PDB file of N, CA and C in Angstrom:
ATOM      1  N   UNK A   1      43.884  13.910  18.309  1.00  0.00           N
ATOM      2  CA  UNK A   1      44.041  12.631  18.943  1.00  0.00           C
ATOM      3  C   UNK A   1      44.862  12.729  20.233  1.00  0.00           C
ATOM      4  N   UNK A   2      45.531  13.872  20.453  1.00  0.00           N
ATOM      5  CA  UNK A   2      46.308  14.057  21.673  1.00  0.00           C
ATOM      6  C   UNK A   2      45.522  14.746  22.782  1.00  0.00           C
ATOM      7  N   UNK A   3      44.252  15.022  22.529  1.00  0.00           N
ATOM      8  CA  UNK A   3      43.412  15.610  23.563  1.00  0.00           C
ATOM      9  C   UNK A   3      43.199  17.108  23.462  1.00  0.00           C
ATOM     10  N   UNK A   4      43.858  17.763  22.544  1.00  0.00           N
ATOM     11  CA  UNK A   4      43.651  19.202  22.373  1.00  0.00           C
ATOM     12  C   UNK A   4      42.306  19.439  21.695  1.00  0.00           C
ATOM     13  N   UNK A   5      41.658  20.519  22.084  1.00  0.00           N
ATOM     14  CA  UNK A   5      40.369  20.838  21.467  1.00  0.00           C
ATOM     15  C   UNK A   5      40.235  22.345  21.328  1.00  0.00           C
ATOM     16  N   UNK A   6      39.248  22.744  20.580  1.00  0.00           N
ATOM     17  CA  UNK A   6      38.990  24.159  20.360  1.00  0.00           C
ATOM     18  C   UNK A   6      37.501  24.366  20.130  1.00  0.00           C
ATOM     19  N   UNK A   7      37.019  25.518  20.527  1.00  0.00           N
ATOM     20  CA  UNK A   7      35.628  25.872  20.230  1.00  0.00           C
ATOM     21  C   UNK A   7      35.469  26.266  18.769  1.00  0.00           C
ATOM     22  N   UNK A   8      36.577  26.554  18.107  1.00  0.00           N
ATOM     23  CA  UNK A   8      36.526  27.090  16.762  1.00  0.00           C
ATOM     24  C   UNK A   8      36.714  26.002  15.725  1.00  0.00           C
ATOM     25  N   UNK A   9      35.919  26.086  14.667  1.00  0.00           N
ATOM     26  CA  UNK A   9      35.909  25.064  13.628  1.00  0.00           C
ATOM     27  C   UNK A   9      35.382  25.688  12.341  1.00  0.00           C
ATOM     28  N   UNK A  10      35.114  24.861  11.377  1.00  0.00           N
ATOM     29  CA  UNK A  10      34.481  25.342  10.141  1.00  0.00           C
ATOM     30  C   UNK A  10      33.133  25.992  10.438  1.00  0.00           C
ATOM     31  N   UNK A  11      32.453  25.532  11.489  1.00  0.00           N
ATOM     32  CA  UNK A  11      31.144  26.098  11.849  1.00  0.00           C
ATOM     33  C   UNK A  11      31.242  27.545  12.321  1.00  0.00           C
ATOM     34  N   UNK A  12      32.384  27.932  12.858  1.00  0.00           N
ATOM     35  CA  UNK A  12      32.537  29.309  13.346  1.00  0.00           C
ATOM     36  C   UNK A  12      33.245  30.213  12.342  1.00  0.00           C
ATOM     37  N   UNK A  13      33.717  29.636  11.242  1.00  0.00           N
ATOM     38  CA  UNK A  13      34.395  30.439  10.212  1.00  0.00           C
ATOM     39  C   UNK A  13      33.448  31.535   9.717  1.00  0.00           C
ATOM     40  N   UNK A  14      33.953  32.730   9.604  1.00  0.00           N
ATOM     41  CA  UNK A  14      33.140  33.849   9.125  1.00  0.00           C
ATOM     42  C   UNK A  14      32.218  34.442  10.176  1.00  0.00           C
ATOM     43  N   UNK A  15      32.410  34.088  11.443  1.00  0.00           N
ATOM     44  CA  UNK A  15      31.497  34.564  12.486  1.00  0.00           C
ATOM     45  C   UNK A  15      31.855  35.935  13.045  1.00  0.00           C
ATOM     46  N   UNK A  16      32.959  36.516  12.612  1.00  0.00           N
ATOM     47  CA  UNK A  16      33.320  37.856  13.076  1.00  0.00           C
ATOM     48  C   UNK A  16      32.665  38.887  12.172  1.00  0.00           C
ATOM     49  N   UNK A  17      31.857  39.759  12.778  1.00  0.00           N
ATOM     50  CA  UNK A  17      31.197  40.832  12.030  1.00  0.00           C
ATOM     51  C   UNK A  17      32.173  41.963  11.756  1.00  0.00           C
ATOM     52  N   UNK A  18      32.956  42.325  12.792  1.00  0.00           N
ATOM     53  CA  UNK A  18      33.915  43.417  12.622  1.00  0.00           C
ATOM     54  C   UNK A  18      34.969  43.356  13.719  1.00  0.00           C
ATOM     55  N   UNK A  19      36.090  43.982  13.410  1.00  0.00           N
ATOM     56  CA  UNK A  19      37.177  44.168  14.369  1.00  0.00           C
ATOM     57  C   UNK A  19      37.585  45.625  14.254  1.00  0.00           C
ATOM     58  N   UNK A  20      37.621  46.310  15.394  1.00  0.00           N
ATOM     59  CA  UNK A  20      37.903  47.739  15.385  1.00  0.00           C
ATOM     60  C   UNK A  20      38.929  48.052  16.470  1.00  0.00           C
ATOM     61  N   UNK A  21      40.093  48.530  16.081  1.00  0.00           N
ATOM     62  CA  UNK A  21      41.119  48.930  17.030  1.00  0.00           C
ATOM     63  C   UNK A  21      41.071  50.438  17.209  1.00  0.00           C
ATOM     64  N   UNK A  22      40.777  50.867  18.425  1.00  0.00           N
ATOM     65  CA  UNK A  22      40.724  52.292  18.755  1.00  0.00           C
ATOM     66  C   UNK A  22      42.135  52.817  19.009  1.00  0.00           C
ATOM     67  N   UNK A  23      42.320  54.117  18.917  1.00  0.00           N
ATOM     68  CA  UNK A  23      43.638  54.720  19.099  1.00  0.00           C
ATOM     69  C   UNK A  23      44.161  54.553  20.525  1.00  0.00           C
ATOM     70  N   UNK A  24      43.268  54.311  21.493  1.00  0.00           N
ATOM     71  CA  UNK A  24      43.707  54.131  22.881  1.00  0.00           C
ATOM     72  C   UNK A  24      44.056  52.684  23.209  1.00  0.00           C
ATOM     73  N   UNK A  25      44.109  51.798  22.203  1.00  0.00           N
ATOM     74  CA  UNK A  25      44.491  50.413  22.420  1.00  0.00           C
ATOM     75  C   UNK A  25      43.354  49.460  22.700  1.00  0.00           C
ATOM     76  N   UNK A  26      42.105  49.957  22.648  1.00  0.00           N
ATOM     77  CA  UNK A  26      40.938  49.093  22.841  1.00  0.00           C
ATOM     78  C   UNK A  26      40.589  48.419  21.520  1.00  0.00           C
ATOM     79  N   UNK A  27      40.560  47.093  21.539  1.00  0.00           N
ATOM     80  CA  UNK A  27      40.144  46.321  20.379  1.00  0.00           C
ATOM     81  C   UNK A  27      38.721  45.832  20.622  1.00  0.00           C
ATOM     82  N   UNK A  28      37.821  46.119  19.690  1.00  0.00           N
ATOM     83  CA  UNK A  28      36.444  45.645  19.790  1.00  0.00           C
ATOM     84  C   UNK A  28      36.245  44.557  18.749  1.00  0.00           C
ATOM     85  N   UNK A  29      35.900  43.365  19.237  1.00  0.00           N
ATOM     86  CA  UNK A  29      35.656  42.219  18.364  1.00  0.00           C
ATOM     87  C   UNK A  29      34.166  41.914  18.441  1.00  0.00           C
ATOM     88  N   UNK A  30      33.485  42.079  17.315  1.00  0.00           N
ATOM     89  CA  UNK A  30      32.041  41.884  17.255  1.00  0.00           C
ATOM     90  C   UNK A  30      31.729  40.624  16.446  1.00  0.00           C
ATOM     91  N   UNK A  31      31.085  39.661  17.107  1.00  0.00           N
ATOM     92  CA  UNK A  31      30.733  38.390  16.479  1.00  0.00           C
ATOM     93  C   UNK A  31      29.289  38.373  16.011  1.00  0.00           C
ATOM     94  N   UNK A  32      29.031  37.557  15.000  1.00  0.00           N
ATOM     95  CA  UNK A  32      27.657  37.165  14.694  1.00  0.00           C
ATOM     96  C   UNK A  32      27.165  36.398  15.923  1.00  0.00           C
ATOM     97  N   UNK A  33      25.892  36.046  15.951  1.00  0.00           N
ATOM     98  CA  UNK A  33      25.371  35.285  17.087  1.00  0.00           C
ATOM     99  C   UNK A  33      25.890  33.848  17.014  1.00  0.00           C
ATOM    100  N   UNK A  34      26.947  33.583  17.790  1.00  0.00           N
ATOM    101  CA  UNK A  34      27.605  32.272  17.774  1.00  0.00           C
ATOM    102  C   UNK A  34      27.126  31.374  18.916  1.00  0.00           C
ATOM    103  N   UNK A  35      26.130  31.820  19.671  1.00  0.00           N
ATOM    104  CA  UNK A  35      25.716  31.065  20.851  1.00  0.00           C
ATOM    105  C   UNK A  35      25.229  29.660  20.524  1.00  0.00           C
ATOM    106  N   UNK A  36      24.523  29.486  19.427  1.00  0.00           N
ATOM    107  CA  UNK A  36      24.033  28.139  19.096  1.00  0.00           C
ATOM    108  C   UNK A  36      25.117  27.268  18.475  1.00  0.00           C
ATOM    109  N   UNK A  37      26.156  27.892  17.939  1.00  0.00           N
ATOM    110  CA  UNK A  37      27.255  27.151  17.310  1.00  0.00           C
ATOM    111  C   UNK A  37      28.254  26.672  18.367  1.00  0.00           C
ATOM    112  N   UNK A  38      28.377  27.428  19.473  1.00  0.00           N
ATOM    113  CA  UNK A  38      29.302  27.084  20.556  1.00  0.00           C
ATOM    114  C   UNK A  38      28.521  27.023  21.879  1.00  0.00           C
ATOM    115  N   UNK A  39      27.595  26.093  22.016  1.00  0.00           N
ATOM    116  CA  UNK A  39      26.754  26.082  23.216  1.00  0.00           C
ATOM    117  C   UNK A  39      27.505  25.773  24.512  1.00  0.00           C
ATOM    118  N   UNK A  40      28.581  25.019  24.461  1.00  0.00           N
ATOM    119  CA  UNK A  40      29.300  24.645  25.682  1.00  0.00           C
ATOM    120  C   UNK A  40      30.092  25.792  26.292  1.00  0.00           C
ATOM    121  N   UNK A  41      30.193  26.899  25.595  1.00  0.00           N
ATOM    122  CA  UNK A  41      30.939  28.038  26.130  1.00  0.00           C
ATOM    123  C   UNK A  41      30.196  28.698  27.287  1.00  0.00           C
ATOM    124  N   UNK A  42      28.940  28.397  27.473  1.00  0.00           N
ATOM    125  CA  UNK A  42      28.182  29.036  28.544  1.00  0.00           C
ATOM    126  C   UNK A  42      28.393  28.357  29.900  1.00  0.00           C
ATOM    127  N   UNK A  43      29.096  27.231  29.934  1.00  0.00           N
ATOM    128  CA  UNK A  43      29.420  26.612  31.226  1.00  0.00           C
ATOM    129  C   UNK A  43      30.587  27.377  31.844  1.00  0.00           C
ATOM    130  N   UNK A  44      30.800  27.227  33.151  1.00  0.00           N
ATOM    131  CA  UNK A  44      31.874  27.988  33.798  1.00  0.00           C
ATOM    132  C   UNK A  44      33.238  27.607  33.229  1.00  0.00           C
ATOM    133  N   UNK A  45      33.482  26.339  33.046  1.00  0.00           N
ATOM    134  CA  UNK A  45      34.754  25.896  32.464  1.00  0.00           C
ATOM    135  C   UNK A  45      34.843  26.312  30.993  1.00  0.00           C
ATOM    136  N   UNK A  46      33.731  26.196  30.298  1.00  0.00           N
ATOM    137  CA  UNK A  46      33.695  26.565  28.884  1.00  0.00           C
ATOM    138  C   UNK A  46      33.958  28.035  28.664  1.00  0.00           C
ATOM    139  N   UNK A  47      33.386  28.880  29.512  1.00  0.00           N
ATOM    140  CA  UNK A  47      33.605  30.323  29.330  1.00  0.00           C
ATOM    141  C   UNK A  47      35.058  30.691  29.598  1.00  0.00           C
ATOM    142  N   UNK A  48      35.675  30.051  30.598  1.00  0.00           N
ATOM    143  CA  UNK A  48      37.099  30.293  30.868  1.00  0.00           C
ATOM    144  C   UNK A  48      37.946  29.880  29.664  1.00  0.00           C
ATOM    145  N   UNK A  49      37.647  28.722  29.092  1.00  0.00           N
ATOM    146  CA  UNK A  49      38.414  28.222  27.950  1.00  0.00           C
ATOM    147  C   UNK A  49      38.229  29.112  26.727  1.00  0.00           C
ATOM    148  N   UNK A  50      36.999  29.540  26.476  1.00  0.00           N
ATOM    149  CA  UNK A  50      36.737  30.410  25.332  1.00  0.00           C
ATOM    150  C   UNK A  50      37.467  31.733  25.484  1.00  0.00           C
ATOM    151  N   UNK A  51      37.346  32.362  26.644  1.00  0.00           N
ATOM    152  CA  UNK A  51      38.017  33.646  26.857  1.00  0.00           C
ATOM    153  C   UNK A  51      39.538  33.499  26.799  1.00  0.00           C
ATOM    154  N   UNK A  52      40.078  32.419  27.329  1.00  0.00           N
ATOM    155  CA  UNK A  52      41.528  32.195  27.263  1.00  0.00           C
ATOM    156  C   UNK A  52      41.986  32.093  25.814  1.00  0.00           C
ATOM    157  N   UNK A  53      41.219  31.391  25.013  1.00  0.00           N
ATOM    158  CA  UNK A  53      41.567  31.238  23.599  1.00  0.00           C
ATOM    159  C   UNK A  53      41.495  32.573  22.864  1.00  0.00           C
ATOM    160  N   UNK A  54      40.411  33.301  23.089  1.00  0.00           N
ATOM    161  CA  UNK A  54      40.250  34.601  22.436  1.00  0.00           C
ATOM    162  C   UNK A  54      41.330  35.580  22.892  1.00  0.00           C
ATOM    163  N   UNK A  55      41.554  35.628  24.208  1.00  0.00           N
ATOM    164  CA  UNK A  55      42.530  36.580  24.744  1.00  0.00           C
ATOM    165  C   UNK A  55      43.949  36.285  24.259  1.00  0.00           C
ATOM    166  N   UNK A  56      44.317  35.019  24.207  1.00  0.00           N
ATOM    167  CA  UNK A  56      45.665  34.704  23.740  1.00  0.00           C
ATOM    168  C   UNK A  56      45.836  35.093  22.277  1.00  0.00           C
ATOM    169  N   UNK A  57      44.757  35.065  21.538  1.00  0.00           N
ATOM    170  CA  UNK A  57      44.827  35.470  20.131  1.00  0.00           C
ATOM    171  C   UNK A  57      45.002  36.982  20.004  1.00  0.00           C
ATOM    172  N   UNK A  58      44.145  37.759  20.677  1.00  0.00           N
ATOM    173  CA  UNK A  58      44.200  39.215  20.487  1.00  0.00           C
ATOM    174  C   UNK A  58      45.401  39.862  21.161  1.00  0.00           C
ATOM    175  N   UNK A  59      45.839  39.313  22.299  1.00  0.00           N
ATOM    176  CA  UNK A  59      46.943  39.947  23.015  1.00  0.00           C
ATOM    177  C   UNK A  59      48.313  39.567  22.458  1.00  0.00           C
ATOM    178  N   UNK A  60      48.342  38.790  21.387  1.00  0.00           N
ATOM    179  CA  UNK A  60      49.626  38.555  20.722  1.00  0.00           C
ATOM    180  C   UNK A  60      50.081  39.817  19.986  1.00  0.00           C
ATOM    181  N   UNK A  61      49.173  40.759  19.811  1.00  0.00           N
ATOM    182  CA  UNK A  61      49.481  42.017  19.123  1.00  0.00           C
ATOM    183  C   UNK A  61      49.738  43.103  20.160  1.00  0.00           C
ATOM    184  N   UNK A  62      50.923  43.661  20.157  1.00  0.00           N
ATOM    185  CA  UNK A  62      51.333  44.614  21.193  1.00  0.00           C
ATOM    186  C   UNK A  62      50.505  45.897  21.199  1.00  0.00           C
ATOM    187  N   UNK A  63      49.843  46.222  20.113  1.00  0.00           N
ATOM    188  CA  UNK A  63      49.040  47.448  20.060  1.00  0.00           C
ATOM    189  C   UNK A  63      47.716  47.292  20.807  1.00  0.00           C
ATOM    190  N   UNK A  64      47.357  46.073  21.166  1.00  0.00           N
ATOM    191  CA  UNK A  64      46.104  45.824  21.879  1.00  0.00           C
ATOM    192  C   UNK A  64      46.377  45.853  23.380  1.00  0.00           C
ATOM    193  N   UNK A  65      45.775  46.843  24.067  1.00  0.00           N
ATOM    194  CA  UNK A  65      45.913  46.961  25.517  1.00  0.00           C
ATOM    195  C   UNK A  65      44.749  46.307  26.249  1.00  0.00           C
ATOM    196  N   UNK A  66      43.581  46.347  25.621  1.00  0.00           N
ATOM    197  CA  UNK A  66      42.393  45.719  26.205  1.00  0.00           C
ATOM    198  C   UNK A  66      41.444  45.365  25.074  1.00  0.00           C
ATOM    199  N   UNK A  67      40.497  44.466  25.388  1.00  0.00           N
ATOM    200  CA  UNK A  67      39.588  43.974  24.362  1.00  0.00           C
ATOM    201  C   UNK A  67      38.166  43.944  24.905  1.00  0.00           C
ATOM    202  N   UNK A  68      37.233  44.205  24.013  1.00  0.00           N
ATOM    203  CA  UNK A  68      35.797  44.100  24.328  1.00  0.00           C
ATOM    204  C   UNK A  68      35.184  43.167  23.289  1.00  0.00           C
ATOM    205  N   UNK A  69      34.533  42.116  23.775  1.00  0.00           N
ATOM    206  CA  UNK A  69      33.852  41.174  22.886  1.00  0.00           C
ATOM    207  C   UNK A  69      32.373  41.496  22.848  1.00  0.00           C
ATOM    208  N   UNK A  70      31.788  41.354  21.676  1.00  0.00           N
ATOM    209  CA  UNK A  70      30.372  41.663  21.474  1.00  0.00           C
ATOM    210  C   UNK A  70      29.730  40.599  20.589  1.00  0.00           C
ATOM    211  N   UNK A  71      28.428  40.465  20.727  1.00  0.00           N
ATOM    212  CA  UNK A  71      27.619  39.696  19.776  1.00  0.00           C
ATOM    213  C   UNK A  71      26.608  40.665  19.198  1.00  0.00           C
ATOM    214  N   UNK A  72      26.618  40.790  17.887  1.00  0.00           N
ATOM    215  CA  UNK A  72      25.716  41.713  17.193  1.00  0.00           C
ATOM    216  C   UNK A  72      25.744  43.105  17.810  1.00  0.00           C
ATOM    217  N   UNK A  73      26.935  43.594  18.142  1.00  0.00           N
ATOM    218  CA  UNK A  73      27.098  44.938  18.665  1.00  0.00           C
ATOM    219  C   UNK A  73      26.860  45.093  20.151  1.00  0.00           C
ATOM    220  N   UNK A  74      26.605  44.001  20.876  1.00  0.00           N
ATOM    221  CA  UNK A  74      26.281  44.099  22.299  1.00  0.00           C
ATOM    222  C   UNK A  74      27.276  43.330  23.168  1.00  0.00           C
ATOM    223  N   UNK A  75      27.999  44.057  23.996  1.00  0.00           N
ATOM    224  CA  UNK A  75      28.886  43.447  24.980  1.00  0.00           C
ATOM    225  C   UNK A  75      28.052  42.680  26.014  1.00  0.00           C
ATOM    226  N   UNK A  76      26.920  43.250  26.412  1.00  0.00           N
ATOM    227  CA  UNK A  76      26.047  42.577  27.378  1.00  0.00           C
ATOM    228  C   UNK A  76      25.603  41.211  26.869  1.00  0.00           C
ATOM    229  N   UNK A  77      25.226  41.119  25.600  1.00  0.00           N
ATOM    230  CA  UNK A  77      24.788  39.838  25.039  1.00  0.00           C
ATOM    231  C   UNK A  77      25.910  38.824  25.080  1.00  0.00           C
ATOM    232  N   UNK A  78      27.125  39.220  24.712  1.00  0.00           N
ATOM    233  CA  UNK A  78      28.257  38.299  24.736  1.00  0.00           C
ATOM    234  C   UNK A  78      28.488  37.772  26.146  1.00  0.00           C
ATOM    235  N   UNK A  79      28.566  38.659  27.130  1.00  0.00           N
ATOM    236  CA  UNK A  79      28.917  38.227  28.471  1.00  0.00           C
ATOM    237  C   UNK A  79      27.757  37.596  29.229  1.00  0.00           C
ATOM    238  N   UNK A  80      26.522  37.949  28.921  1.00  0.00           N
ATOM    239  CA  UNK A  80      25.385  37.239  29.520  1.00  0.00           C
ATOM    240  C   UNK A  80      25.399  35.783  29.082  1.00  0.00           C
ATOM    241  N   UNK A  81      25.783  35.534  27.833  1.00  0.00           N
ATOM    242  CA  UNK A  81      25.919  34.167  27.321  1.00  0.00           C
ATOM    243  C   UNK A  81      26.915  33.374  28.165  1.00  0.00           C
ATOM    244  N   UNK A  82      27.973  34.047  28.617  1.00  0.00           N
ATOM    245  CA  UNK A  82      28.997  33.394  29.430  1.00  0.00           C
ATOM    246  C   UNK A  82      28.717  33.503  30.922  1.00  0.00           C
ATOM    247  N   UNK A  83      27.536  34.008  31.273  1.00  0.00           N
ATOM    248  CA  UNK A  83      27.097  34.171  32.657  1.00  0.00           C
ATOM    249  C   UNK A  83      28.036  35.092  33.434  1.00  0.00           C
ATOM    250  N   UNK A  84      28.354  36.220  32.797  1.00  0.00           N
ATOM    251  CA  UNK A  84      29.249  37.225  33.384  1.00  0.00           C
ATOM    252  C   UNK A  84      28.706  38.615  33.079  1.00  0.00           C
ATOM    253  N   UNK A  85      29.368  39.609  33.639  1.00  0.00           N
ATOM    254  CA  UNK A  85      29.048  41.005  33.333  1.00  0.00           C
ATOM    255  C   UNK A  85      29.958  41.490  32.217  1.00  0.00           C
ATOM    256  N   UNK A  86      29.444  42.393  31.412  1.00  0.00           N
ATOM    257  CA  UNK A  86      30.219  42.987  30.328  1.00  0.00           C
ATOM    258  C   UNK A  86      31.400  43.756  30.907  1.00  0.00           C
ATOM    259  N   UNK A  87      32.589  43.428  30.409  1.00  0.00           N
ATOM    260  CA  UNK A  87      33.810  44.122  30.834  1.00  0.00           C
ATOM    261  C   UNK A  87      34.765  44.215  29.648  1.00  0.00           C
ATOM    262  N   UNK A  88      35.637  45.222  29.701  1.00  0.00           N
ATOM    263  CA  UNK A  88      36.786  45.267  28.815  1.00  0.00           C
ATOM    264  C   UNK A  88      37.876  44.484  29.525  1.00  0.00           C
ATOM    265  N   UNK A  89      38.518  43.592  28.829  1.00  0.00           N
ATOM    266  CA  UNK A  89      39.542  42.741  29.414  1.00  0.00           C
ATOM    267  C   UNK A  89      40.911  43.322  29.078  1.00  0.00           C
ATOM    268  N   UNK A  90      41.717  43.578  30.092  1.00  0.00           N
ATOM    269  CA  UNK A  90      43.048  44.129  29.900  1.00  0.00           C
ATOM    270  C   UNK A  90      44.099  43.038  29.875  1.00  0.00           C
ATOM    271  N   UNK A  91      45.252  43.425  29.440  1.00  0.00           N
ATOM    272  CA  UNK A  91      46.407  42.492  29.393  1.00  0.00           C
ATOM    273  C   UNK A  91      46.698  41.879  30.716  1.00  0.00           C
TER     274      UNK A  91
END
């Protein structure tokens, strides 16, 4: 009621396929295909908000130096959904 919102809800619960932290500090977060559950994330403002939310979550852990998001094992699929190029995001 105060105006705060989130892309995440009961509809997105269980949408993470795997999380893998590599020894070099790379965290790989692989999602199920969440594109139809979070359709507004593909807008420019939506993609910024989604990435900000995800990044603030993963970078709270000091062992994570950078993160790669994927959908069904594909970084390209995740970032094409957000109208961007696949990248590892650093702190």
